[in-house]
Coordinates of C-alpha atoms in Angstrom, one line a residue:
X1348 CA 175.9 110.0 158.4
X1349 CA 176.8 109.0 155.4
X1350 CA 173.9 107.9 152.9
X1351 CA 173.5 104.7 151.6
X1352 CA 173.8 105.0 147.4
X1353 CA 171.1 101.3 147.9
X1354 CA 168.3 103.6 149.9
X1355 CA 168.6 107.2 147.5
X1356 CA 168.4 104.7 144.1
X1357 CA 165.6 102.4 146.5
X1358 CA 164.6 106.2 147.1
X1359 CA 164.4 107.1 143.6
X1360 CA 162.8 104.3 142.0
X1361 CA 160.0 104.5 144.9
X1362 CA 159.8 108.1 143.6
X1363 CA 159.4 107.2 140.0
X1364 CA 157.1 104.4 140.5
X1365 CA 155.2 106.8 142.5
X1366 CA 154.7 109.3 139.3
X1367 CA 154.1 106.8 136.7
X1368 CA 151.5 105.2 138.8
X1369 CA 149.9 108.8 139.5
X1370 CA 150.2 109.2 135.3
X1371 CA 148.2 106.0 134.3
X1372 CA 145.6 107.5 137.1
X1373 CA 145.4 110.2 135.9
X1374 CA 144.7 109.2 132.4
X1375 CA 143.0 106.1 133.1
X1376 CA 140.0 108.6 134.9
X1377 CA 140.0 110.5 131.8
X1378 CA 139.6 107.4 129.5
X1379 CA 137.0 106.3 131.5
X1380 CA 135.1 110.0 131.9
X1381 CA 134.6 109.4 128.8
X1382 CA 137.1 112.2 127.4
X1383 CA 137.1 112.1 123.2
X1384 CA 141.1 110.9 122.5
X1385 CA 143.2 113.5 121.2
X1386 CA 142.0 115.1 124.6
X1387 CA 143.0 111.5 126.2
X1388 CA 146.0 111.5 124.2
X1389 CA 147.0 115.1 124.6
X1390 CA 146.9 114.1 128.7
X1391 CA 149.5 111.9 128.7
X1392 CA 151.8 113.7 126.7
X1393 CA 151.7 116.7 128.9
X1394 CA 151.7 114.2 131.9
X1395 CA 154.6 112.9 130.1
X1396 CA 156.4 115.4 130.0
X1397 CA 156.6 116.9 132.8
X1398 CA 157.8 114.0 134.8
X1399 CA 160.5 114.0 132.5
X1400 CA 161.0 117.7 130.9
X1401 CA 164.2 116.4 129.0
X1402 CA 161.0 114.8 126.1
X1403 CA 159.0 115.9 123.8
X1404 CA 156.3 113.9 123.7
X1405 CA 153.9 112.5 120.7
X1406 CA 151.4 109.8 119.3
X1407 CA 150.4 110.2 116.2
X1408 CA 147.7 108.2 114.1
X1409 CA 147.6 105.2 111.7
X1410 CA 144.8 105.0 109.3
X1411 CA 143.5 102.4 107.5
X1412 CA 145.2 103.3 104.2
X1413 CA 149.4 103.7 106.6
X1414 CA 149.1 107.1 107.1
X1415 CA 149.7 109.2 110.0
X1416 CA 148.0 111.7 111.8
X1417 CA 148.9 114.1 114.4
X1418 CA 147.0 113.3 117.3
X1419 CA 148.5 114.8 120.4
X1420 CA 152.3 116.9 120.6
X1421 CA 152.2 119.3 123.2
X1422 CA 155.8 120.6 122.9
X1423 CA 155.6 120.4 119.3
X1424 CA 155.9 123.0 116.8
X1425 CA 153.3 123.0 114.6
X1426 CA 154.5 123.0 111.6
X1427 CA 156.2 120.0 112.5
X1428 CA 152.8 118.0 112.9
X1429 CA 151.1 119.7 109.7
X1430 CA 154.6 118.8 107.4
X1431 CA 153.7 115.3 109.0
X1432 CA 149.8 115.5 108.6
X1433 CA 149.2 112.2 106.0
X1434 CA 152.9 111.4 105.1
X1435 CA 152.8 107.4 104.3
X1436 CA 154.6 104.4 106.8
X1437 CA 156.9 102.7 104.6
X1438 CA 160.8 101.2 105.8
X1439 CA 162.6 104.9 105.8
X1440 CA 159.4 106.5 107.2
X1441 CA 161.5 108.2 110.4
X1442 CA 161.5 106.6 114.2
X1443 CA 157.4 106.3 113.9
X1444 CA 156.6 105.6 109.7
X1445 CA 159.1 102.6 110.2
X1446 CA 157.6 101.7 113.5
X1447 CA 154.3 102.0 112.3
X1448 CA 155.8 100.0 109.1
X1449 CA 157.8 96.4 110.9
X1450 CA 155.0 97.1 113.9
X1451 CA 158.0 97.1 116.5
X1452 CA 160.0 99.7 118.5
X1453 CA 162.5 101.9 116.5
X1454 CA 164.8 103.9 118.3
X1455 CA 167.0 106.8 116.6
X1456 CA 169.8 107.9 118.7
X1457 CA 170.7 110.5 116.3
X1458 CA 168.4 111.4 113.9
X1459 CA 172.0 113.3 112.2
X1460 CA 173.4 109.9 110.5
X1461 CA 170.8 107.0 110.6
X1462 CA 169.6 107.0 107.5
X1463 CA 165.9 106.0 108.3
X1464 CA 165.4 109.9 108.1
X1465 CA 167.4 110.2 105.3
X1466 CA 163.1 111.4 104.1
X1467 CA 162.6 113.4 107.3
X1468 CA 166.1 115.1 108.1
X1469 CA 166.5 118.4 107.4
X1470 CA 162.6 119.4 108.6
X1471 CA 163.8 117.9 112.0
X1472 CA 166.4 120.0 112.2
X1473 CA 164.8 122.9 111.1
X1474 CA 162.9 121.8 114.5
X1475 CA 165.2 121.7 117.0
X1476 CA 164.3 117.7 117.4
X1477 CA 168.1 115.5 116.8
X1478 CA 166.8 111.8 118.2
X1479 CA 163.6 110.0 118.3
X1480 CA 162.5 107.2 120.3
X1481 CA 159.0 105.2 118.6
X1482 CA 157.2 102.7 119.5
X1483 CA 153.9 101.8 117.5
X1484 CA 150.5 101.0 119.1
X1485 CA 148.7 97.6 118.2
X1486 CA 144.9 96.3 118.8
X1487 CA 144.3 92.9 119.5
X1488 CA 144.1 91.6 116.3
X1489 CA 147.7 93.0 115.3
X1490 CA 146.8 96.5 114.1
X1491 CA 148.7 99.4 114.1
X1492 CA 146.3 102.2 115.1
X1493 CA 148.7 104.9 116.4
X1494 CA 152.4 105.7 117.4
X1495 CA 154.2 107.0 120.5
X1496 CA 157.6 108.6 120.4
X1497 CA 159.8 110.9 122.7
X1498 CA 161.7 113.4 120.8
X1499 CA 165.1 114.9 122.4
X1500 CA 166.7 118.0 121.5
X1501 CA 170.2 116.0 121.6
X1502 CA 172.2 112.9 119.7
X1503 CA 171.1 110.3 122.9
X1504 CA 169.0 107.5 124.4
X1505 CA 166.4 107.1 126.3
X1506 CA 167.1 107.0 129.6
X1507 CA 165.9 104.3 132.2
X1508 CA 163.2 106.0 133.9
X1509 CA 162.0 107.0 130.0
X1510 CA 161.7 103.5 129.1
X1511 CA 159.2 102.4 131.7
X1512 CA 157.4 105.4 131.2
X1513 CA 156.9 104.4 127.0
X1514 CA 156.4 100.7 128.8
X1515 CA 153.5 102.0 130.6
X1516 CA 152.5 104.7 128.4
X1517 CA 152.2 102.2 125.6
X1518 CA 149.5 100.4 126.9
X1519 CA 147.4 102.9 128.7
X1520 CA 147.2 103.8 124.8
X1521 CA 146.0 100.7 124.1
X1522 CA 143.6 100.8 126.3
X1523 CA 141.8 104.7 124.8
X1524 CA 142.1 103.7 121.4
X1525 CA 140.4 100.0 122.5
X1526 CA 137.5 102.2 124.4
X1527 CA 137.8 104.7 121.2
X1528 CA 137.4 102.1 119.5
X1529 CA 134.5 100.6 121.2
X1530 CA 132.3 103.6 122.2
X1531 CA 132.5 104.2 117.8
X1532 CA 131.0 100.5 116.8
X1533 CA 128.6 101.2 119.8
X1534 CA 127.5 104.1 118.0
X1535 CA 127.1 102.3 115.3
X1536 CA 125.0 100.0 116.4
X1537 CA 123.1 102.7 118.1
X1538 CA 122.2 105.2 115.5
X1539 CA 123.2 102.7 111.8
X1540 CA 121.4 99.7 110.2
X1541 CA 123.9 96.8 111.0
X1542 CA 123.4 96.3 107.0
X1543 CA 123.1 99.3 104.6
X1544 CA 126.1 101.3 107.8
X1545 CA 122.6 104.3 106.9
X1546 CA 121.2 105.7 110.2
X1547 CA 118.7 104.0 111.8
X1548 CA 116.1 105.2 112.4
X1549 CA 117.3 106.5 116.4
X1550 CA 119.4 108.8 113.8
X1551 CA 117.2 110.1 111.4
X1552 CA 115.1 111.1 114.4
X1553 CA 117.5 113.5 115.4
X1554 CA 118.3 114.2 112.1
X1555 CA 115.2 115.1 111.4
X1556 CA 114.1 117.3 114.2
X1557 CA 116.7 119.8 114.0
X1558 CA 115.3 120.1 109.7
X1559 CA 112.7 120.5 111.3
X1560 CA 113.6 123.1 113.5
X1561 CA 116.3 125.0 111.2
X1562 CA 112.4 124.6 108.6
X1563 CA 110.4 126.0 110.5
X1564 CA 112.7 129.2 111.8
X1565 CA 113.5 130.0 108.4
X1566 CA 109.6 129.2 106.5
X1567 CA 111.3 127.2 105.1
X1568 CA 109.5 123.4 103.7
X1569 CA 111.1 120.1 104.3
X1570 CA 110.1 116.8 102.2
X1571 CA 110.2 113.0 103.8
X1572 CA 110.0 110.2 101.2
X1573 CA 109.8 106.5 101.9
X1574 CA 110.7 104.1 99.9
X1575 CA 109.7 99.9 99.8
X1576 CA 110.4 97.5 97.6
X1577 CA 108.4 95.8 96.0
X1578 CA 108.3 91.7 96.6
X1579 CA 111.3 91.4 98.5
X1580 CA 109.5 89.7 101.0
X1581 CA 109.1 87.3 98.8
X1582 CA 112.1 87.6 97.5
X1583 CA 114.6 87.8 100.4
X1584 CA 112.9 84.0 100.9
X1585 CA 114.2 83.0 98.0
X1586 CA 117.4 83.9 97.8
X1587 CA 118.1 83.9 101.2
X1588 CA 119.1 86.4 103.9
X1589 CA 122.6 86.6 102.6
X1590 CA 122.1 87.7 98.8
X1591 CA 119.3 89.3 100.6
X1592 CA 121.4 92.4 102.8
X1593 CA 123.9 91.8 99.9
X1594 CA 120.9 93.0 97.3
X1595 CA 119.7 96.2 100.0
X1596 CA 123.3 97.2 100.3
X1597 CA 123.5 98.2 96.5
X1598 CA 120.5 99.6 96.7
X1599 CA 121.0 101.7 99.7
X1600 CA 124.0 102.5 97.3
X1601 CA 122.6 103.5 94.5
X1602 CA 119.7 105.5 96.8
X1603 CA 122.5 107.6 98.6
X1604 CA 124.4 108.3 94.7
X1605 CA 120.8 109.9 94.2
X1606 CA 120.6 112.2 96.4
X1607 CA 122.3 115.3 97.7
X1608 CA 124.9 115.9 100.3
X1609 CA 122.4 117.5 102.6
X1610 CA 119.8 114.3 102.0
X1611 CA 119.7 111.9 104.6
X1612 CA 119.0 108.7 103.6
X1613 CA 118.0 105.8 105.9
X1614 CA 117.0 102.3 106.8
X1615 CA 113.8 101.5 108.1
X1616 CA 114.5 98.4 108.3
X1617 CA 113.3 95.9 106.5
X1618 CA 113.3 97.1 103.2
X1619 CA 111.9 99.7 103.8
X1620 CA 114.3 103.8 103.4
X1621 CA 113.2 106.8 104.2
X1622 CA 114.5 109.8 102.3
X1623 CA 114.6 113.5 104.5
X1624 CA 115.2 116.5 101.9
X1625 CA 115.8 119.7 103.9
X1626 CA 114.4 122.4 102.3
X1627 CA 112.3 120.6 98.9
X1628 CA 109.0 121.7 98.2
X1629 CA 106.4 119.1 97.0
X1630 CA 107.4 119.4 93.4
X1631 CA 111.6 118.9 93.7
X1632 CA 110.5 116.3 96.3
X1633 CA 108.8 114.4 93.6
X1634 CA 111.7 114.4 91.0
X1635 CA 113.8 113.8 93.9
X1636 CA 111.6 110.3 93.5
X1637 CA 111.7 110.2 90.3
X1638 CA 115.5 109.7 90.6
X1639 CA 114.9 107.3 93.7
X1640 CA 112.3 105.4 91.5
X1641 CA 114.7 105.5 88.2
X1642 CA 117.7 103.9 90.6
X1643 CA 115.7 100.3 90.2
X1644 CA 116.1 101.5 85.6
X1645 CA 119.5 98.8 85.7
X1646 CA 118.2 95.0 86.7
X1647 CA 120.7 94.1 90.9
X1648 CA 123.6 91.9 90.1
X1649 CA 123.4 88.2 92.4
X1650 CA 126.1 85.9 93.5
X1651 CA 124.9 83.1 92.0
X1652 CA 120.8 84.2 90.6
X1653 CA 121.8 86.5 88.1
X1654 CA 120.2 90.0 87.0
X1655 CA 117.5 90.6 89.0
X1656 CA 114.8 93.4 88.2
X1657 CA 113.3 95.0 91.6
X1658 CA 111.0 97.7 91.5
X1659 CA 109.7 100.1 94.8
X1660 CA 106.4 102.1 96.0
X1661 CA 107.3 105.3 97.0
X1662 CA 105.2 107.8 99.3
X1663 CA 106.1 111.6 99.7
X1664 CA 104.5 114.2 101.9
X1665 CA 106.1 117.8 102.6
X1666 CA 106.0 119.8 106.3
X1667 CA 104.3 122.0 107.7
X1668 CA 101.2 121.0 105.7
X1669 CA 101.9 117.3 106.2
X1670 CA 102.9 117.6 109.9
X1671 CA 104.8 119.2 111.9
X1672 CA 107.5 116.2 113.0
X1673 CA 108.7 112.7 112.1
X1674 CA 106.1 110.8 113.4
X1675 CA 102.9 112.4 111.7
X1676 CA 105.7 112.7 108.6
X1677 CA 106.0 109.0 108.4
X1678 CA 102.6 107.9 108.9
X1679 CA 100.9 110.1 106.1
X1680 CA 104.2 109.2 103.7
X1681 CA 103.0 105.8 104.5
X1682 CA 99.3 105.8 103.3
X1683 CA 101.2 107.8 100.2
X1684 CA 102.9 104.7 99.8
X1685 CA 100.3 102.0 99.6
X1686 CA 98.7 104.1 97.8
X1687 CA 101.5 103.4 94.9
X1688 CA 101.2 100.4 95.8
X1689 CA 97.6 99.7 94.5
X1690 CA 98.8 101.6 91.6
X1691 CA 100.6 98.8 90.7
X1692 CA 104.0 100.0 92.4
X1693 CA 106.5 100.9 90.5
X1694 CA 105.2 104.4 91.2
X1695 CA 105.5 107.7 93.7
X1696 CA 102.8 108.9 95.1
X1697 CA 102.1 112.6 97.1
X1698 CA 99.7 112.5 100.1
X1699 CA 96.7 114.0 100.2
X1700 CA 94.1 114.5 103.0
X1701 CA 91.5 112.0 101.5
X1702 CA 94.4 109.2 102.3
X1703 CA 93.9 109.6 105.6
X1704 CA 90.2 109.8 106.0
X1705 CA 90.2 106.3 104.5
X1706 CA 92.7 105.4 106.8
X1707 CA 90.5 106.0 110.0
X1708 CA 88.0 104.4 108.5
X1709 CA 90.0 101.6 107.8
X1710 CA 90.8 101.4 111.2
X1711 CA 87.5 101.7 112.4
X1712 CA 86.8 98.8 110.2
X1713 CA 89.1 96.5 112.0
X1714 CA 89.0 96.6 115.1
X1715 CA 84.6 96.4 114.8
X1716 CA 85.7 93.1 112.5
X1717 CA 87.8 91.8 115.1
X1718 CA 84.7 92.7 117.4
X1719 CA 82.4 90.9 115.0
X1720 CA 84.7 87.7 114.9
X1721 CA 84.6 87.2 119.1
X1722 CA 81.3 87.4 119.8
X1723 CA 80.3 86.1 116.2
X1724 CA 76.9 87.9 116.6
X1725 CA 76.9 90.0 113.1
X1726 CA 77.8 87.6 111.0
X1727 CA 75.6 85.2 109.3
X1728 CA 75.5 83.2 106.2
X1729 CA 73.4 84.0 102.5
X1730 CA 72.7 81.0 100.4
X1731 CA 72.1 81.5 96.6
X1732 CA 71.3 78.6 95.0
X1733 CA 72.7 76.8 92.0
X1734 CA 71.0 75.5 88.7
X1735 CA 71.6 73.0 86.3
X1736 CA 71.0 74.6 82.5
X1737 CA 69.5 72.2 81.1
X1738 CA 66.6 70.6 83.5
X1739 CA 66.5 73.6 85.8
X1740 CA 67.6 71.2 88.4
X1741 CA 69.5 72.3 92.0
X1742 CA 72.8 71.2 91.9
X1743 CA 73.8 73.7 95.2
X1744 CA 73.6 77.2 97.0
X1745 CA 76.6 78.8 96.8
X1746 CA 77.0 80.6 101.5
X1747 CA 78.1 84.3 101.4
X1748 CA 79.2 85.7 104.5
X1749 CA 77.0 88.6 105.5
X1750 CA 78.2 91.1 108.4
X1751 CA 75.7 93.9 110.2
X1752 CA 76.8 95.9 112.8
X1753 CA 74.8 97.6 115.5
X1754 CA 77.2 101.2 115.0
X1755 CA 78.1 100.4 110.9
X1756 CA 74.8 98.7 109.8
X1757 CA 74.9 96.4 107.2
X1758 CA 78.6 96.4 105.4
X1759 CA 79.7 95.0 102.5
X1760 CA 82.3 91.8 101.8
X1761 CA 83.8 94.6 99.5
X1762 CA 84.5 96.5 102.3
X1763 CA 85.6 94.5 105.0
X1764 CA 86.3 91.8 103.3
X1765 CA 90.0 93.6 102.1
X1766 CA 90.2 94.3 105.5
X1767 CA 90.1 90.7 106.8
X1768 CA 93.3 90.0 104.1
X1769 CA 95.3 93.2 105.2
X1770 CA 95.3 92.6 108.9
X1771 CA 95.8 89.1 109.3
X1772 CA 91.6 88.3 109.7
X1773 CA 90.3 87.0 107.2
X1774 CA 91.5 82.5 108.2
X1775 CA 89.7 83.5 111.7
X1776 CA 87.1 84.7 108.9
X1777 CA 87.1 82.0 106.0
X1778 CA 87.2 79.4 109.1
X1779 CA 84.4 80.6 111.0
X1780 CA 82.3 80.4 106.9
X1781 CA 83.7 76.9 106.8
X1782 CA 82.8 76.2 109.9
X1783 CA 78.9 78.2 109.4
X1784 CA 77.9 76.4 105.8
X1785 CA 78.5 72.5 106.9
X1786 CA 77.2 72.6 110.6
X1787 CA 73.6 74.9 108.1
X1788 CA 74.0 71.7 105.7
X1789 CA 74.0 69.1 107.8
X1790 CA 71.3 70.5 109.9
X1791 CA 69.2 70.8 106.6
X1792 CA 69.9 67.2 105.9
X1793 CA 68.5 66.9 108.8
X1794 CA 65.7 68.2 108.3
X1795 CA 65.6 66.4 105.2
X1796 CA 65.7 68.9 102.8
X1797 CA 68.0 67.3 100.4
X1798 CA 70.2 70.0 99.5
X1799 CA 73.3 68.3 97.1
X1800 CA 75.8 71.0 98.3
X1801 CA 77.5 74.4 99.7
X1802 CA 79.9 76.2 98.4
X1803 CA 82.0 78.2 100.3
X1804 CA 85.0 80.7 99.4
X1805 CA 88.3 80.4 100.5
X1806 CA 91.4 83.0 100.5
X1807 CA 94.7 82.4 98.9
X1808 CA 96.2 83.7 102.0
X1809 CA 94.6 81.2 104.1
X1810 CA 96.2 78.8 102.2
X1811 CA 99.8 79.6 103.6
X1812 CA 98.6 80.6 107.3
X1813 CA 96.8 77.7 108.0
X1814 CA 95.8 73.8 107.7
X1815 CA 92.1 74.1 105.2
X1816 CA 92.9 70.1 104.8
X1817 CA 92.5 69.8 107.6
X1818 CA 89.3 72.1 108.7
X1819 CA 88.1 70.6 106.6
X1820 CA 88.3 67.4 107.0
X1821 CA 87.6 67.3 111.1
X1822 CA 84.7 68.9 110.5
X1823 CA 83.8 66.6 107.8
X1824 CA 84.1 63.7 110.0
X1825 CA 82.3 65.5 113.5
X1826 CA 78.8 66.7 111.1
X1827 CA 78.4 63.0 108.5
X1828 CA 79.5 63.9 105.4
X1829 CA 80.7 63.2 102.3
X1830 CA 83.1 65.4 101.0
X1831 CA 81.9 65.8 98.0
X1832 CA 78.8 67.6 99.0
X1833 CA 81.8 70.6 99.8
X1834 CA 83.1 72.7 97.4
X1835 CA 85.6 74.9 97.9
X1836 CA 86.2 78.4 95.7
X1837 CA 89.6 79.8 95.6
X1838 CA 91.1 82.0 92.8
X1839 CA 93.6 81.7 89.7
X1840 CA 96.1 83.9 91.6
X1841 CA 95.9 81.0 94.4
X1842 CA 96.5 77.9 91.2
X1843 CA 99.5 79.8 89.7
X1844 CA 101.7 80.1 93.3
X1845 CA 104.3 78.3 93.3
X1846 CA 103.9 77.7 97.4
X1847 CA 104.3 74.1 98.3
X1848 CA 102.8 74.0 101.2
X1849 CA 99.5 75.3 99.0
X1850 CA 99.4 73.0 96.0
X1851 CA 99.9 69.8 98.8
X1852 CA 96.6 71.0 100.8
X1853 CA 95.2 71.0 96.9
X1854 CA 96.2 67.6 96.7
X1855 CA 94.9 66.8 99.5
X1856 CA 91.0 68.2 99.4
X1857 CA 91.1 66.4 96.1
X1858 CA 92.5 63.1 97.2
X1859 CA 89.4 63.4 100.5
X1860 CA 87.0 63.6 97.1
X1861 CA 86.4 67.7 97.8
X1862 CA 85.2 70.0 94.4
X1863 CA 88.0 72.8 94.1
X1864 CA 86.4 75.2 91.7
X1865 CA 88.6 78.4 90.1
X1866 CA 86.3 81.8 91.3
X1867 CA 86.3 84.8 88.4
X1868 CA 87.5 82.3 85.9
X1869 CA 89.3 84.8 83.0
X1870 CA 89.6 88.2 85.6
X1871 CA 93.0 86.9 86.0
X1872 CA 95.7 85.7 84.2
X1873 CA 93.9 82.5 83.5
X1874 CA 98.0 80.3 82.2
X1875 CA 95.9 76.8 80.9
X1876 CA 98.6 75.1 82.4
X1877 CA 97.7 74.6 85.9
X1878 CA 94.9 72.9 85.0
X1879 CA 96.2 70.2 83.4
X1880 CA 98.3 69.8 86.5
X1881 CA 95.6 70.8 89.6
X1882 CA 92.8 69.2 91.2
X1883 CA 90.1 71.7 89.5
X1884 CA 86.8 70.4 89.4
X1885 CA 84.5 72.8 88.6
X1886 CA 85.4 76.8 86.5
X1887 CA 83.2 79.5 87.3
X1888 CA 82.3 82.1 84.3
X1889 CA 82.8 85.4 85.5
X1890 CA 79.1 87.7 85.6
X1891 CA 81.5 90.6 84.1
X1892 CA 81.3 88.2 80.8
X1893 CA 77.9 87.2 81.3
X1894 CA 76.3 91.0 81.5
X1895 CA 77.1 92.0 77.7
X1896 CA 76.0 88.2 75.9
X1897 CA 72.5 89.4 74.9
X1898 CA 74.0 91.9 72.9
X1899 CA 78.4 91.8 73.1
X1900 CA 79.6 89.6 70.4
X1901 CA 82.3 89.9 71.7
X1902 CA 82.2 88.5 75.0
X1903 CA 79.4 85.4 73.4
X1904 CA 82.6 84.2 71.9
X1905 CA 84.3 84.6 75.4
X1906 CA 83.0 83.1 76.8
X1907 CA 81.8 80.2 74.3
X1908 CA 85.8 80.1 74.8
X1909 CA 85.6 79.5 78.2
X1910 CA 82.9 76.8 78.2
X1911 CA 84.4 74.9 75.5
X1912 CA 87.7 75.2 77.3
X1913 CA 85.8 73.5 81.2
X1914 CA 84.2 71.2 78.5
X1915 CA 87.5 69.8 76.8
X1916 CA 89.3 69.5 80.2
X1917 CA 85.7 67.7 82.0
X1918 CA 85.4 70.6 84.3
X1919 CA 82.5 71.3 84.7
X1920 CA 81.3 75.8 84.2
X1921 CA 78.9 78.2 86.8
X1922 CA 78.5 80.7 85.3
X1923 CA 77.8 83.7 88.0
X1924 CA 75.4 86.8 87.6
X1925 CA 72.5 85.3 85.4
X1926 CA 69.8 87.9 85.4
X1927 CA 67.4 86.4 81.8
X1928 CA 66.2 84.3 80.7
X1929 CA 67.9 85.5 77.2
X1930 CA 71.3 85.3 78.8
X1931 CA 70.4 81.7 80.2
X1932 CA 69.7 80.4 77.3
X1933 CA 72.2 81.6 74.9
X1934 CA 74.7 80.3 77.8
X1935 CA 72.4 77.1 78.2
X1936 CA 73.3 76.4 74.1
X1937 CA 76.5 77.2 74.4
X1938 CA 77.0 74.4 76.7
X1939 CA 77.8 75.7 79.7
X1940 CA 76.3 73.7 83.0
X1941 CA 75.2 75.1 86.0
X1942 CA 74.5 78.8 86.2
X1943 CA 73.5 80.9 89.6
X1944 CA 72.5 84.6 90.0
X1945 CA 69.2 86.6 90.7
X1946 CA 67.5 85.3 87.9
X1947 CA 67.8 82.2 89.4
X1948 CA 67.7 84.5 93.4
X1949 CA 69.0 86.5 95.1
X1950 CA 71.8 85.7 97.8
X1951 CA 69.1 84.7 101.2
X1952 CA 69.4 84.5 104.5
X1953 CA 68.8 81.0 106.2
X1954 CA 65.0 81.0 107.0
X1955 CA 64.1 82.7 103.2
X1956 CA 66.2 80.0 101.5
X1957 CA 64.3 77.3 102.9
X1958 CA 61.3 78.9 101.7
X1959 CA 62.7 78.6 98.4
X1960 CA 63.2 75.0 98.6
X1961 CA 59.9 74.1 99.4
X1962 CA 58.7 76.5 96.9
X1963 CA 60.9 74.4 94.3
X1964 CA 59.9 70.7 95.7
X1965 CA 56.3 72.2 94.8
X1966 CA 56.5 73.6 91.9
X1967 CA 58.9 69.7 90.9
X1968 CA 56.0 67.3 92.4
X1969 CA 53.8 65.8 89.8
X1970 CA 49.7 67.2 89.1

């Protein structure tokens, strides 16, 4: 019985289909298992060559600038691959280079005569290559990432089975390259910062772990620098995040250029950068910190905002003395960095063990302060009287916060107020003081004590974080107090700030009738323009100007100048820290209106102030 040619052709087609399906299965399995791209392409080429022994299969990667790099060529001579490494694609660059250039398949049946091979003909002939069919591998965005090619050792065109294989292989290459691209994107998201392209905390931890292990094994130091851009949050909010990101990119570029190739520069987030310096001791680390600070010397050019000057603060520590792992080093470098900020910024500070003790003290204070705020029983107000200099008549009292902790004892305000500001507790603390002071004033008046007014200090941070004007309005209404009975003492820092929300609150308080006093006037910037623009009612002459009034002519001149400014603008001037009759007389003669200090009375708890008030009434009663 004669075999039907049609049956034989169908059987061949079936076998070839199964062969291609097996090739696809094996390659897709390698991709799914996460095999490296070069090994996947090598497997693909070997499978093709096993199915068609007459062909030589290659995959060339094409980089972003149009240069080719052999990725897989298992049966081609190594010399051929080496010769075309880094060759450019172009309109006459053999089959592969031209296919990538044209972005379409190029089939050359005879290399000896085809003009596309003019520049590479002798190379192909020397390795016995006579024909080549190449197809570009394009990604979804149209970018050519590779070429897939079949070479022959005799002039010929591709067989039908070869064309079926190439169709399947082009798809497999696209899947493999897409998978590789996605893996790289995932890796960058996992290990690199999305804004600057620098290593992130995860990659920094990996490199730090390796560097610290090597340092420990070899007995070598390893230093870490933590850099924070000064006042970047304000800059970022004023310019917008897009401009802020561009600024961070330029900062990263400058910092990277100031480091060695063996160093690692990472971005932790926000405006914080870390430099890991393997092999660097304390002295060389401080030298490197100076180079990083120098990177900020030249202004930064920002689109739409012109030149911008930046500074940075750096904390430095060294392993193993300051820590044996990344977390310890970061913690200690962070302490040193905040010391640099406290020293005026734009400098570097090395970690000292005393900083750790200071942090522990701060954390202890923070925990105790939170506990005190939750109960309120440990907090109290003392009140310091204020008298009119002309007739010693009581004009009001200033409420001063006191804290008596069962474990820490009496904690001075200059210890716990900075902690409250740093930890965000200051708004709650200020609110407690305002509430307690106005409630006490209402009780005194209900008891028949004619106390004119109470002054309360308010932190600038509360104006940024809270509705001070709304809180004051509610308290005054609930307690039936007139707005004139309250004076809020604020610092020059708030008056000089351009924050629109804070400015609106100051205006609202003024419209309500609440008096605003500038505390410690003359110790800050003292820009006199804000005294004209803002609703200020009172200036407080700092005690540093009062202390030497009797002996220092300069202090007398400065005090007289402040008093003159206040009187000229129609503002009440209150002198703080008055302790002697001589100071009292000098201030009165200079035209100062009100004084407070130990000459009059210390800040007193409620019961003692009440006795003081009763004594004042008896002294002023007619005899």
